[in-house]
Amino acid sequence: MTTTDTTSATTGRTTRMLRLLLRDRMATAATVVLLLVALCALLGPLLLGDLAREQNLQAVNRRPFSLDDGWEFVLGSDSLGRSVLARLVVAAGTTLSVAVPAVLVSLVVGSVWGMWAGFHRGWRENVSMRVADVILSFPSLLLAVVVLYVFDPSAANIVAVLAIARIPVYLRTARAESAELRSRLFVDAARTFGTGHWATIRRHVAPIVLPTLLTVAATDFCFVMLTESSLSFLGIGIQPPDMSWGLMVAQGRQELQTAWWTAVFPGLAIIATTVSATILAGWVRLAGDPAQRWRLTVPRRRRERARTSGTVAAKELS
């Protein structure tokens, strides 16, 4: 296959996936939300970084949804007169700078390790699973609390401890999938023709395991982001003058009676992002599984009609 053919095939798959995505309104809305969050994370610190830190004691606890004081106070201000909107946008960058690297590191390390262990079996698999069991015996949040209490509660340390704590999730998933694929005929055929172990894993095992791993990663992203928010809320996560959604909730909870918006809006941002990631994870699982992809192509009415017909037929047979 030439480079042009490969490019055309990739473009065709991308187009088909995009069409499937646009057919699902919930998945499309979730994608839009996540893209907006990513855009805020990338451009927010550059465009609104100074505004988010600027204090205005004449605009203390301004109520939201009022444009009399300018667009920057559309979501109100906090006890120091800082724009909640600007802080919300800038904090998205800090929150994602912890969640995304932690998920990517654990995904890559755990997936490669798990496929290697599951494909070779034997002592490699036994040792890998015992290591995973040891790490999983410590709850991720508790492990992060202990490590960050001993060391500096910095963003780099949060990424490191969460990445290590989440590696077993991908290791166990990839191990189970690759161990099952190891006995398939196409893998035996590849070994018969002299294909090396890593080449077989890369060409035949990884493409099949990847959709499941991406679904796990999308769900795990929610867990990591909530863990970071919890650590910041407890005071051992992101530290001022940096901003994160969890830290904003922690700072605003003391003013819920007088300025509820300082805690509610970052809390809503956390909820919207995690729910969107969960919805998109379910869509990725269906779109990546050829046996389930028909659910995205068949209209909902036809699916419900087919389900109803199957239920009626089962009752008649019984």
mmCIF file of C-alpha atoms in Angstrom:
data_model
loop_
_atom_site.group_PDB
_atom_site.id
_atom_site.type_symbol
_atom_site.label_atom_id
_atom_site.label_comp_id
_atom_site.label_asym_id
_atom_site.label_seq_id
_atom_site.Cartn_x
_atom_site.Cartn_y
_atom_site.Cartn_z
ATOM 1 C CA MET A 1 0.000 0.000 0.000
ATOM 2 C CA THR A 2 1.441 3.370 -1.018
ATOM 3 C CA THR A 3 1.592 6.495 1.104
ATOM 4 C CA THR A 4 -1.268 8.011 -0.890
ATOM 5 C CA ASP A 5 -3.465 4.970 -0.284
ATOM 6 C CA THR A 6 -2.685 5.034 3.438
ATOM 7 C CA THR A 7 -3.528 8.737 3.626
ATOM 8 C CA SER A 8 -6.786 8.208 1.755
ATOM 9 C CA ALA A 9 -7.779 5.312 4.013
ATOM 10 C CA THR A 10 -7.029 7.399 7.126
ATOM 11 C CA THR A 11 -9.025 10.335 5.751
ATOM 12 C CA GLY A 12 -11.942 8.031 4.926
ATOM 13 C CA ARG A 13 -11.991 6.563 8.451
ATOM 14 C CA THR A 14 -11.846 10.040 9.970
ATOM 15 C CA THR A 15 -14.754 11.192 7.804
ATOM 16 C CA ARG A 16 -16.855 8.158 8.751
ATOM 17 C CA MET A 17 -16.168 8.666 12.451
ATOM 18 C CA LEU A 18 -17.079 12.346 12.167
ATOM 19 C CA ARG A 19 -20.370 11.462 10.488
ATOM 20 C CA LEU A 20 -21.137 8.950 13.224
ATOM 21 C CA LEU A 21 -20.359 11.574 15.840
ATOM 22 C CA LEU A 22 -22.657 14.158 14.268
ATOM 23 C CA ARG A 23 -25.521 11.646 14.286
ATOM 24 C CA ASP A 24 -25.355 11.367 18.074
ATOM 25 C CA ARG A 25 -26.536 14.645 19.599
ATOM 26 C CA MET A 26 -25.347 13.866 23.114
ATOM 27 C CA ALA A 27 -21.868 12.863 21.941
ATOM 28 C CA THR A 28 -21.691 15.943 19.706
ATOM 29 C CA ALA A 29 -22.668 18.228 22.603
ATOM 30 C CA ALA A 30 -20.106 16.510 24.854
ATOM 31 C CA THR A 31 -17.415 16.991 22.217
ATOM 32 C CA VAL A 32 -18.258 20.685 21.902
ATOM 33 C CA VAL A 33 -18.020 21.126 25.681
ATOM 34 C CA LEU A 34 -14.638 19.377 25.838
ATOM 35 C CA LEU A 35 -13.334 21.417 22.897
ATOM 36 C CA LEU A 36 -14.390 24.641 24.624
ATOM 37 C CA VAL A 37 -12.637 23.535 27.821
ATOM 38 C CA ALA A 38 -9.494 22.664 25.844
ATOM 39 C CA LEU A 39 -9.641 26.035 24.059
ATOM 40 C CA CYS A 40 -9.926 27.829 27.397
ATOM 41 C CA ALA A 41 -7.004 25.810 28.747
ATOM 42 C CA LEU A 42 -4.806 26.736 25.787
ATOM 43 C CA LEU A 43 -5.717 30.390 25.300
ATOM 44 C CA GLY A 44 -7.006 31.386 28.746
ATOM 45 C CA PRO A 45 -3.633 31.940 30.467
ATOM 46 C CA LEU A 46 -2.393 33.965 27.481
ATOM 47 C CA LEU A 47 -5.457 36.194 27.105
ATOM 48 C CA LEU A 48 -6.833 36.500 30.640
ATOM 49 C CA GLY A 49 -3.912 35.655 32.901
ATOM 50 C CA ASP A 50 -3.399 39.209 34.174
ATOM 51 C CA LEU A 51 -7.137 39.857 34.514
ATOM 52 C CA ALA A 52 -7.587 36.705 36.596
ATOM 53 C CA ARG A 53 -5.020 37.934 39.138
ATOM 54 C CA GLU A 54 -6.026 41.595 39.120
ATOM 55 C CA GLN A 55 -7.640 42.696 42.386
ATOM 56 C CA ASN A 56 -10.289 45.412 42.480
ATOM 57 C CA LEU A 57 -11.431 46.206 46.021
ATOM 58 C CA GLN A 58 -14.141 48.470 44.629
ATOM 59 C CA ALA A 59 -15.771 45.457 42.920
ATOM 60 C CA VAL A 60 -15.862 43.004 45.822
ATOM 61 C CA ASN A 61 -18.455 40.194 45.584
ATOM 62 C CA ARG A 62 -20.194 41.590 42.512
ATOM 63 C CA ARG A 63 -23.237 39.495 41.693
ATOM 64 C CA PRO A 64 -23.228 37.514 38.430
ATOM 65 C CA PHE A 65 -25.197 38.065 35.221
ATOM 66 C CA SER A 66 -24.773 41.807 35.246
ATOM 67 C CA LEU A 67 -22.952 43.664 32.461
ATOM 68 C CA ASP A 68 -23.042 47.067 34.177
ATOM 69 C CA ASP A 69 -19.432 46.674 35.323
ATOM 70 C CA GLY A 70 -18.130 45.123 32.091
ATOM 71 C CA TRP A 71 -18.067 41.666 30.529
ATOM 72 C CA GLU A 72 -15.348 40.426 32.887
ATOM 73 C CA PHE A 73 -17.844 40.463 35.772
ATOM 74 C CA VAL A 74 -20.585 38.568 33.951
ATOM 75 C CA LEU A 75 -20.042 35.678 36.427
ATOM 76 C CA GLY A 76 -19.440 38.002 39.350
ATOM 77 C CA SER A 77 -16.324 38.630 41.427
ATOM 78 C CA ASP A 78 -14.819 37.149 44.583
ATOM 79 C CA SER A 79 -13.927 38.699 47.942
ATOM 80 C CA LEU A 80 -10.849 40.369 46.435
ATOM 81 C CA GLY A 81 -12.695 41.782 43.442
ATOM 82 C CA ARG A 82 -11.197 39.320 40.971
ATOM 83 C CA SER A 83 -13.227 38.261 37.942
ATOM 84 C CA VAL A 84 -14.738 34.799 38.435
ATOM 85 C CA LEU A 85 -15.029 34.337 34.666
ATOM 86 C CA ALA A 86 -11.343 35.093 34.079
ATOM 87 C CA ARG A 87 -10.269 32.856 36.956
ATOM 88 C CA LEU A 88 -12.547 30.073 35.698
ATOM 89 C CA VAL A 89 -11.011 30.200 32.211
ATOM 90 C CA VAL A 90 -7.415 30.365 33.456
ATOM 91 C CA ALA A 91 -8.011 27.587 36.001
ATOM 92 C CA ALA A 92 -9.064 25.263 33.179
ATOM 93 C CA GLY A 93 -5.462 25.262 31.980
ATOM 94 C CA THR A 94 -4.120 24.248 35.384
ATOM 95 C CA THR A 95 -6.738 21.544 35.860
ATOM 96 C CA LEU A 96 -6.135 19.993 32.431
ATOM 97 C CA SER A 97 -2.344 20.342 32.771
ATOM 98 C CA VAL A 98 -2.610 17.864 35.646
ATOM 99 C CA ALA A 99 -5.342 15.532 34.372
ATOM 100 C CA VAL A 100 -4.216 15.115 30.747
ATOM 101 C CA PRO A 101 -0.498 14.295 31.364
ATOM 102 C CA ALA A 102 -1.384 11.925 34.198
ATOM 103 C CA VAL A 103 -3.841 10.020 31.990
ATOM 104 C CA LEU A 104 -1.475 9.952 28.991
ATOM 105 C CA VAL A 105 1.492 8.669 31.011
ATOM 106 C CA SER A 106 -0.525 5.951 32.735
ATOM 107 C CA LEU A 107 -2.221 5.022 29.438
ATOM 108 C CA VAL A 108 1.030 4.610 27.495
ATOM 109 C CA VAL A 109 2.991 2.845 30.237
ATOM 110 C CA GLY A 110 0.149 0.620 31.399
ATOM 111 C CA SER A 111 -0.982 -0.328 27.879
ATOM 112 C CA VAL A 112 2.476 -1.263 26.596
ATOM 113 C CA TRP A 113 3.287 -3.116 29.804
ATOM 114 C CA GLY A 114 -0.046 -4.961 29.806
ATOM 115 C CA MET A 115 0.124 -6.025 26.141
ATOM 116 C CA TRP A 116 3.711 -7.212 26.631
ATOM 117 C CA ALA A 117 2.747 -9.240 29.720
ATOM 118 C CA GLY A 118 -0.435 -10.680 28.209
ATOM 119 C CA PHE A 119 1.217 -11.631 24.932
ATOM 120 C CA HIS A 120 4.189 -13.427 26.508
ATOM 121 C CA ARG A 121 2.301 -14.916 29.506
ATOM 122 C CA GLY A 122 4.355 -16.980 32.010
ATOM 123 C CA TRP A 123 6.448 -15.249 34.650
ATOM 124 C CA ARG A 124 6.115 -11.872 32.918
ATOM 125 C CA GLU A 125 2.364 -11.936 33.395
ATOM 126 C CA ASN A 126 2.578 -13.169 36.994
ATOM 127 C CA VAL A 127 5.084 -10.508 38.054
ATOM 128 C CA SER A 128 3.140 -7.744 36.286
ATOM 129 C CA MET A 129 -0.142 -8.710 37.912
ATOM 130 C CA ARG A 130 1.418 -8.877 41.381
ATOM 131 C CA VAL A 131 2.873 -5.385 40.911
ATOM 132 C CA ALA A 132 -0.535 -4.149 39.785
ATOM 133 C CA ASP A 133 -2.190 -5.746 42.811
ATOM 134 C CA VAL A 134 0.262 -4.056 45.183
ATOM 135 C CA ILE A 135 -0.375 -0.604 43.665
ATOM 136 C CA LEU A 136 -4.143 -1.124 43.616
ATOM 137 C CA SER A 137 -4.133 -2.139 47.278
ATOM 138 C CA PHE A 138 -3.598 1.554 48.097
ATOM 139 C CA PRO A 139 -6.535 3.840 47.215
ATOM 140 C CA SER A 140 -5.406 6.463 44.700
ATOM 141 C CA LEU A 141 -6.640 9.433 46.706
ATOM 142 C CA LEU A 142 -5.130 8.162 49.963
ATOM 143 C CA LEU A 143 -1.802 7.450 48.239
ATOM 144 C CA ALA A 144 -1.791 10.941 46.743
ATOM 145 C CA VAL A 145 -2.581 12.508 50.123
ATOM 146 C CA VAL A 146 0.312 10.676 51.814
ATOM 147 C CA VAL A 147 2.861 11.434 49.073
ATOM 148 C CA LEU A 148 1.885 15.090 48.724
ATOM 149 C CA TYR A 149 1.913 15.522 52.499
ATOM 150 C CA VAL A 150 5.526 14.314 52.603
ATOM 151 C CA PHE A 151 6.695 16.093 49.458
ATOM 152 C CA ASP A 152 5.825 19.420 47.846
ATOM 153 C CA PRO A 153 2.159 19.688 46.763
ATOM 154 C CA SER A 154 3.110 20.837 43.255
ATOM 155 C CA ALA A 155 1.490 20.104 39.896
ATOM 156 C CA ALA A 156 4.428 17.903 38.827
ATOM 157 C CA ASN A 157 4.160 15.754 41.965
ATOM 158 C CA ILE A 158 0.392 15.427 41.528
ATOM 159 C CA VAL A 159 0.878 14.239 37.922
ATOM 160 C CA ALA A 160 3.566 11.744 38.979
ATOM 161 C CA VAL A 161 1.638 10.158 41.843
ATOM 162 C CA LEU A 162 -1.662 9.960 39.927
ATOM 163 C CA ALA A 163 0.045 8.513 36.848
ATOM 164 C CA ILE A 164 1.718 5.783 38.905
ATOM 165 C CA ALA A 165 -1.498 5.046 40.801
ATOM 166 C CA ARG A 166 -3.530 4.627 37.580
ATOM 167 C CA ILE A 167 -1.060 2.454 35.625
ATOM 168 C CA PRO A 168 -2.579 -0.844 36.924
ATOM 169 C CA VAL A 169 -5.983 0.090 35.464
ATOM 170 C CA TYR A 170 -4.587 0.037 31.917
ATOM 171 C CA LEU A 171 -2.153 -2.792 32.650
ATOM 172 C CA ARG A 172 -4.925 -5.179 33.699
ATOM 173 C CA THR A 173 -7.188 -4.197 30.793
ATOM 174 C CA ALA A 174 -4.459 -4.525 28.162
ATOM 175 C CA ARG A 175 -3.231 -7.793 29.673
ATOM 176 C CA ALA A 176 -6.676 -9.381 29.543
ATOM 177 C CA GLU A 177 -7.330 -8.249 25.959
ATOM 178 C CA SER A 178 -3.925 -9.282 24.581
ATOM 179 C CA ALA A 179 -4.007 -12.656 26.383
ATOM 180 C CA GLU A 180 -7.299 -13.416 24.660
ATOM 181 C CA LEU A 181 -6.016 -12.262 21.249
ATOM 182 C CA ARG A 182 -2.819 -14.304 21.603
ATOM 183 C CA SER A 183 -4.663 -17.500 20.672
ATOM 184 C CA ARG A 184 -6.370 -16.045 17.592
ATOM 185 C CA LEU A 185 -5.536 -17.478 14.164
ATOM 186 C CA PHE A 186 -4.263 -14.215 12.673
ATOM 187 C CA VAL A 187 -1.727 -13.885 15.512
ATOM 188 C CA ASP A 188 -0.590 -17.494 14.955
ATOM 189 C CA ALA A 189 -0.282 -16.759 11.239
ATOM 190 C CA ALA A 190 1.853 -13.681 11.943
ATOM 191 C CA ARG A 191 4.185 -15.706 14.160
ATOM 192 C CA THR A 192 4.348 -18.460 11.514
ATOM 193 C CA PHE A 193 5.581 -15.958 8.935
ATOM 194 C CA GLY A 194 8.356 -14.870 11.273
ATOM 195 C CA THR A 195 6.898 -11.605 12.590
ATOM 196 C CA GLY A 196 8.567 -10.524 15.817
ATOM 197 C CA HIS A 197 6.733 -10.180 19.095
ATOM 198 C CA TRP A 198 6.697 -6.383 19.207
ATOM 199 C CA ALA A 199 5.757 -6.173 15.532
ATOM 200 C CA THR A 200 2.845 -8.567 16.121
ATOM 201 C CA ILE A 201 1.681 -6.557 19.098
ATOM 202 C CA ARG A 202 1.938 -3.282 17.171
ATOM 203 C CA ARG A 203 0.234 -4.492 13.982
ATOM 204 C CA HIS A 204 -2.354 -7.003 15.194
ATOM 205 C CA VAL A 205 -2.980 -6.637 18.930
ATOM 206 C CA ALA A 206 -2.771 -2.897 19.614
ATOM 207 C CA PRO A 207 -5.361 -1.784 16.983
ATOM 208 C CA ILE A 208 -7.964 -4.123 18.516
ATOM 209 C CA VAL A 209 -7.173 -3.268 22.136
ATOM 210 C CA LEU A 210 -6.916 0.489 21.553
ATOM 211 C CA PRO A 211 -10.688 1.331 21.479
ATOM 212 C CA THR A 212 -11.189 -0.312 24.877
ATOM 213 C CA LEU A 213 -8.153 1.466 26.308
ATOM 214 C CA LEU A 214 -9.348 4.836 24.994
ATOM 215 C CA THR A 215 -12.712 4.272 26.625
ATOM 216 C CA VAL A 216 -10.987 3.482 29.918
ATOM 217 C CA ALA A 217 -8.801 6.588 29.472
ATOM 218 C CA ALA A 218 -11.814 8.849 28.912
ATOM 219 C CA THR A 219 -13.463 7.511 32.059
ATOM 220 C CA ASP A 220 -10.203 7.658 33.997
ATOM 221 C CA PHE A 221 -9.801 11.302 32.965
ATOM 222 C CA CYS A 222 -12.903 12.069 35.034
ATOM 223 C CA PHE A 223 -11.460 10.241 38.035
ATOM 224 C CA VAL A 224 -8.079 12.006 37.793
ATOM 225 C CA MET A 225 -9.681 15.429 37.423
ATOM 226 C CA LEU A 226 -11.949 14.819 40.411
ATOM 227 C CA THR A 227 -8.972 13.572 42.424
ATOM 228 C CA GLU A 228 -6.991 16.728 41.616
ATOM 229 C CA SER A 229 -9.982 18.854 42.568
ATOM 230 C CA SER A 230 -10.333 16.937 45.834
ATOM 231 C CA LEU A 231 -6.643 17.384 46.649
ATOM 232 C CA SER A 232 -6.846 21.111 45.917
ATOM 233 C CA PHE A 233 -10.005 21.324 48.009
ATOM 234 C CA LEU A 234 -8.134 19.683 50.915
ATOM 235 C CA GLY A 235 -5.273 22.162 50.539
ATOM 236 C CA ILE A 236 -2.583 19.718 49.367
ATOM 237 C CA GLY A 237 -3.115 20.109 45.627
ATOM 238 C CA ILE A 238 -2.600 23.193 43.491
ATOM 239 C CA GLN A 239 -1.347 26.055 45.633
ATOM 240 C CA PRO A 240 -1.997 29.829 45.261
ATOM 241 C CA PRO A 241 -1.229 31.968 43.306
ATOM 242 C CA ASP A 242 -1.953 29.211 40.760
ATOM 243 C CA MET A 243 -5.600 28.479 40.051
ATOM 244 C CA SER A 244 -7.585 25.307 39.563
ATOM 245 C CA TRP A 245 -11.288 24.543 39.712
ATOM 246 C CA GLY A 246 -10.893 22.522 42.905
ATOM 247 C CA LEU A 247 -8.960 25.356 44.563
ATOM 248 C CA MET A 248 -11.663 27.839 43.509
ATOM 249 C CA VAL A 249 -14.313 25.640 45.120
ATOM 250 C CA ALA A 250 -12.217 25.416 48.299
ATOM 251 C CA GLN A 251 -11.758 29.189 48.429
ATOM 252 C CA GLY A 252 -15.407 29.897 47.651
ATOM 253 C CA ARG A 253 -16.988 27.457 50.134
ATOM 254 C CA GLN A 254 -16.324 29.883 52.977
ATOM 255 C CA GLU A 255 -18.466 32.507 51.237
ATOM 256 C CA LEU A 256 -21.441 30.398 50.183
ATOM 257 C CA GLN A 257 -23.822 32.561 52.195
ATOM 258 C CA THR A 258 -22.652 35.868 50.732
ATOM 259 C CA ALA A 259 -21.087 34.964 47.365
ATOM 260 C CA TRP A 260 -22.324 31.522 46.289
ATOM 261 C CA TRP A 261 -21.167 31.999 42.697
ATOM 262 C CA THR A 262 -17.473 31.806 43.601
ATOM 263 C CA ALA A 263 -17.880 28.096 44.428
ATOM 264 C CA VAL A 264 -20.868 27.096 42.308
ATOM 265 C CA PHE A 265 -19.476 28.056 38.885
ATOM 266 C CA PRO A 266 -16.182 26.111 39.199
ATOM 267 C CA GLY A 267 -18.188 23.192 40.593
ATOM 268 C CA LEU A 268 -20.462 23.309 37.547
ATOM 269 C CA ALA A 269 -17.369 23.404 35.293
ATOM 270 C CA ILE A 270 -16.076 20.215 36.937
ATOM 271 C CA ILE A 271 -19.456 18.506 36.544
ATOM 272 C CA ALA A 272 -19.888 19.567 32.901
ATOM 273 C CA THR A 273 -16.387 18.399 31.947
ATOM 274 C CA THR A 274 -16.597 15.022 33.685
ATOM 275 C CA VAL A 275 -20.104 14.269 32.388
ATOM 276 C CA SER A 276 -19.046 15.206 28.844
ATOM 277 C CA ALA A 277 -15.986 12.968 29.066
ATOM 278 C CA THR A 278 -18.162 10.086 30.297
ATOM 279 C CA ILE A 279 -20.647 10.518 27.434
ATOM 280 C CA LEU A 280 -17.842 10.672 24.886
ATOM 281 C CA ALA A 281 -16.253 7.570 26.417
ATOM 282 C CA GLY A 282 -19.441 5.604 25.820
ATOM 283 C CA TRP A 283 -19.601 6.823 22.243
ATOM 284 C CA VAL A 284 -15.958 5.886 21.600
ATOM 285 C CA ARG A 285 -16.640 2.387 22.933
ATOM 286 C CA LEU A 286 -19.547 1.890 20.521
ATOM 287 C CA ALA A 287 -17.779 3.489 17.561
ATOM 288 C CA GLY A 288 -14.610 1.458 18.106
ATOM 289 C CA ASP A 289 -16.394 -1.905 18.371
ATOM 290 C CA PRO A 290 -17.525 -3.238 14.956
ATOM 291 C CA ALA A 291 -20.110 -5.460 16.665
ATOM 292 C CA GLN A 292 -21.745 -2.468 18.398
ATOM 293 C CA ARG A 293 -21.230 0.248 15.775
ATOM 294 C CA TRP A 294 -24.633 -0.430 14.197
ATOM 295 C CA ARG A 295 -26.252 1.202 17.228
ATOM 296 C CA LEU A 296 -24.817 4.521 16.053
ATOM 297 C CA THR A 297 -25.917 4.101 12.433
ATOM 298 C CA VAL A 298 -29.477 2.844 12.971
ATOM 299 C CA PRO A 299 -31.958 5.590 13.980
ATOM 300 C CA ARG A 300 -33.352 5.393 17.520
ATOM 301 C CA ARG A 301 -36.916 4.716 16.369
ATOM 302 C CA ARG A 302 -35.830 1.665 14.399
ATOM 303 C CA ARG A 303 -33.790 0.397 17.359
ATOM 304 C CA GLU A 304 -36.761 0.778 19.692
ATOM 305 C CA ARG A 305 -39.066 -0.880 17.138
ATOM 306 C CA ALA A 306 -36.657 -3.805 16.769
ATOM 307 C CA ARG A 307 -36.328 -4.132 20.550
ATOM 308 C CA THR A 308 -40.111 -4.090 20.958
ATOM 309 C CA SER A 309 -40.580 -6.689 18.208
ATOM 310 C CA GLY A 310 -37.988 -8.937 19.830
ATOM 311 C CA THR A 311 -39.726 -8.653 23.217
ATOM 312 C CA VAL A 312 -43.139 -9.503 21.729
ATOM 313 C CA ALA A 313 -41.695 -12.480 19.815
ATOM 314 C CA ALA A 314 -40.034 -13.790 22.978
ATOM 315 C CA LYS A 315 -43.329 -13.584 24.896
ATOM 316 C CA GLU A 316 -45.187 -15.424 22.147
ATOM 317 C CA LEU A 317 -42.582 -18.189 22.099
ATOM 318 C CA SER A 318 -42.762 -18.573 25.844
#
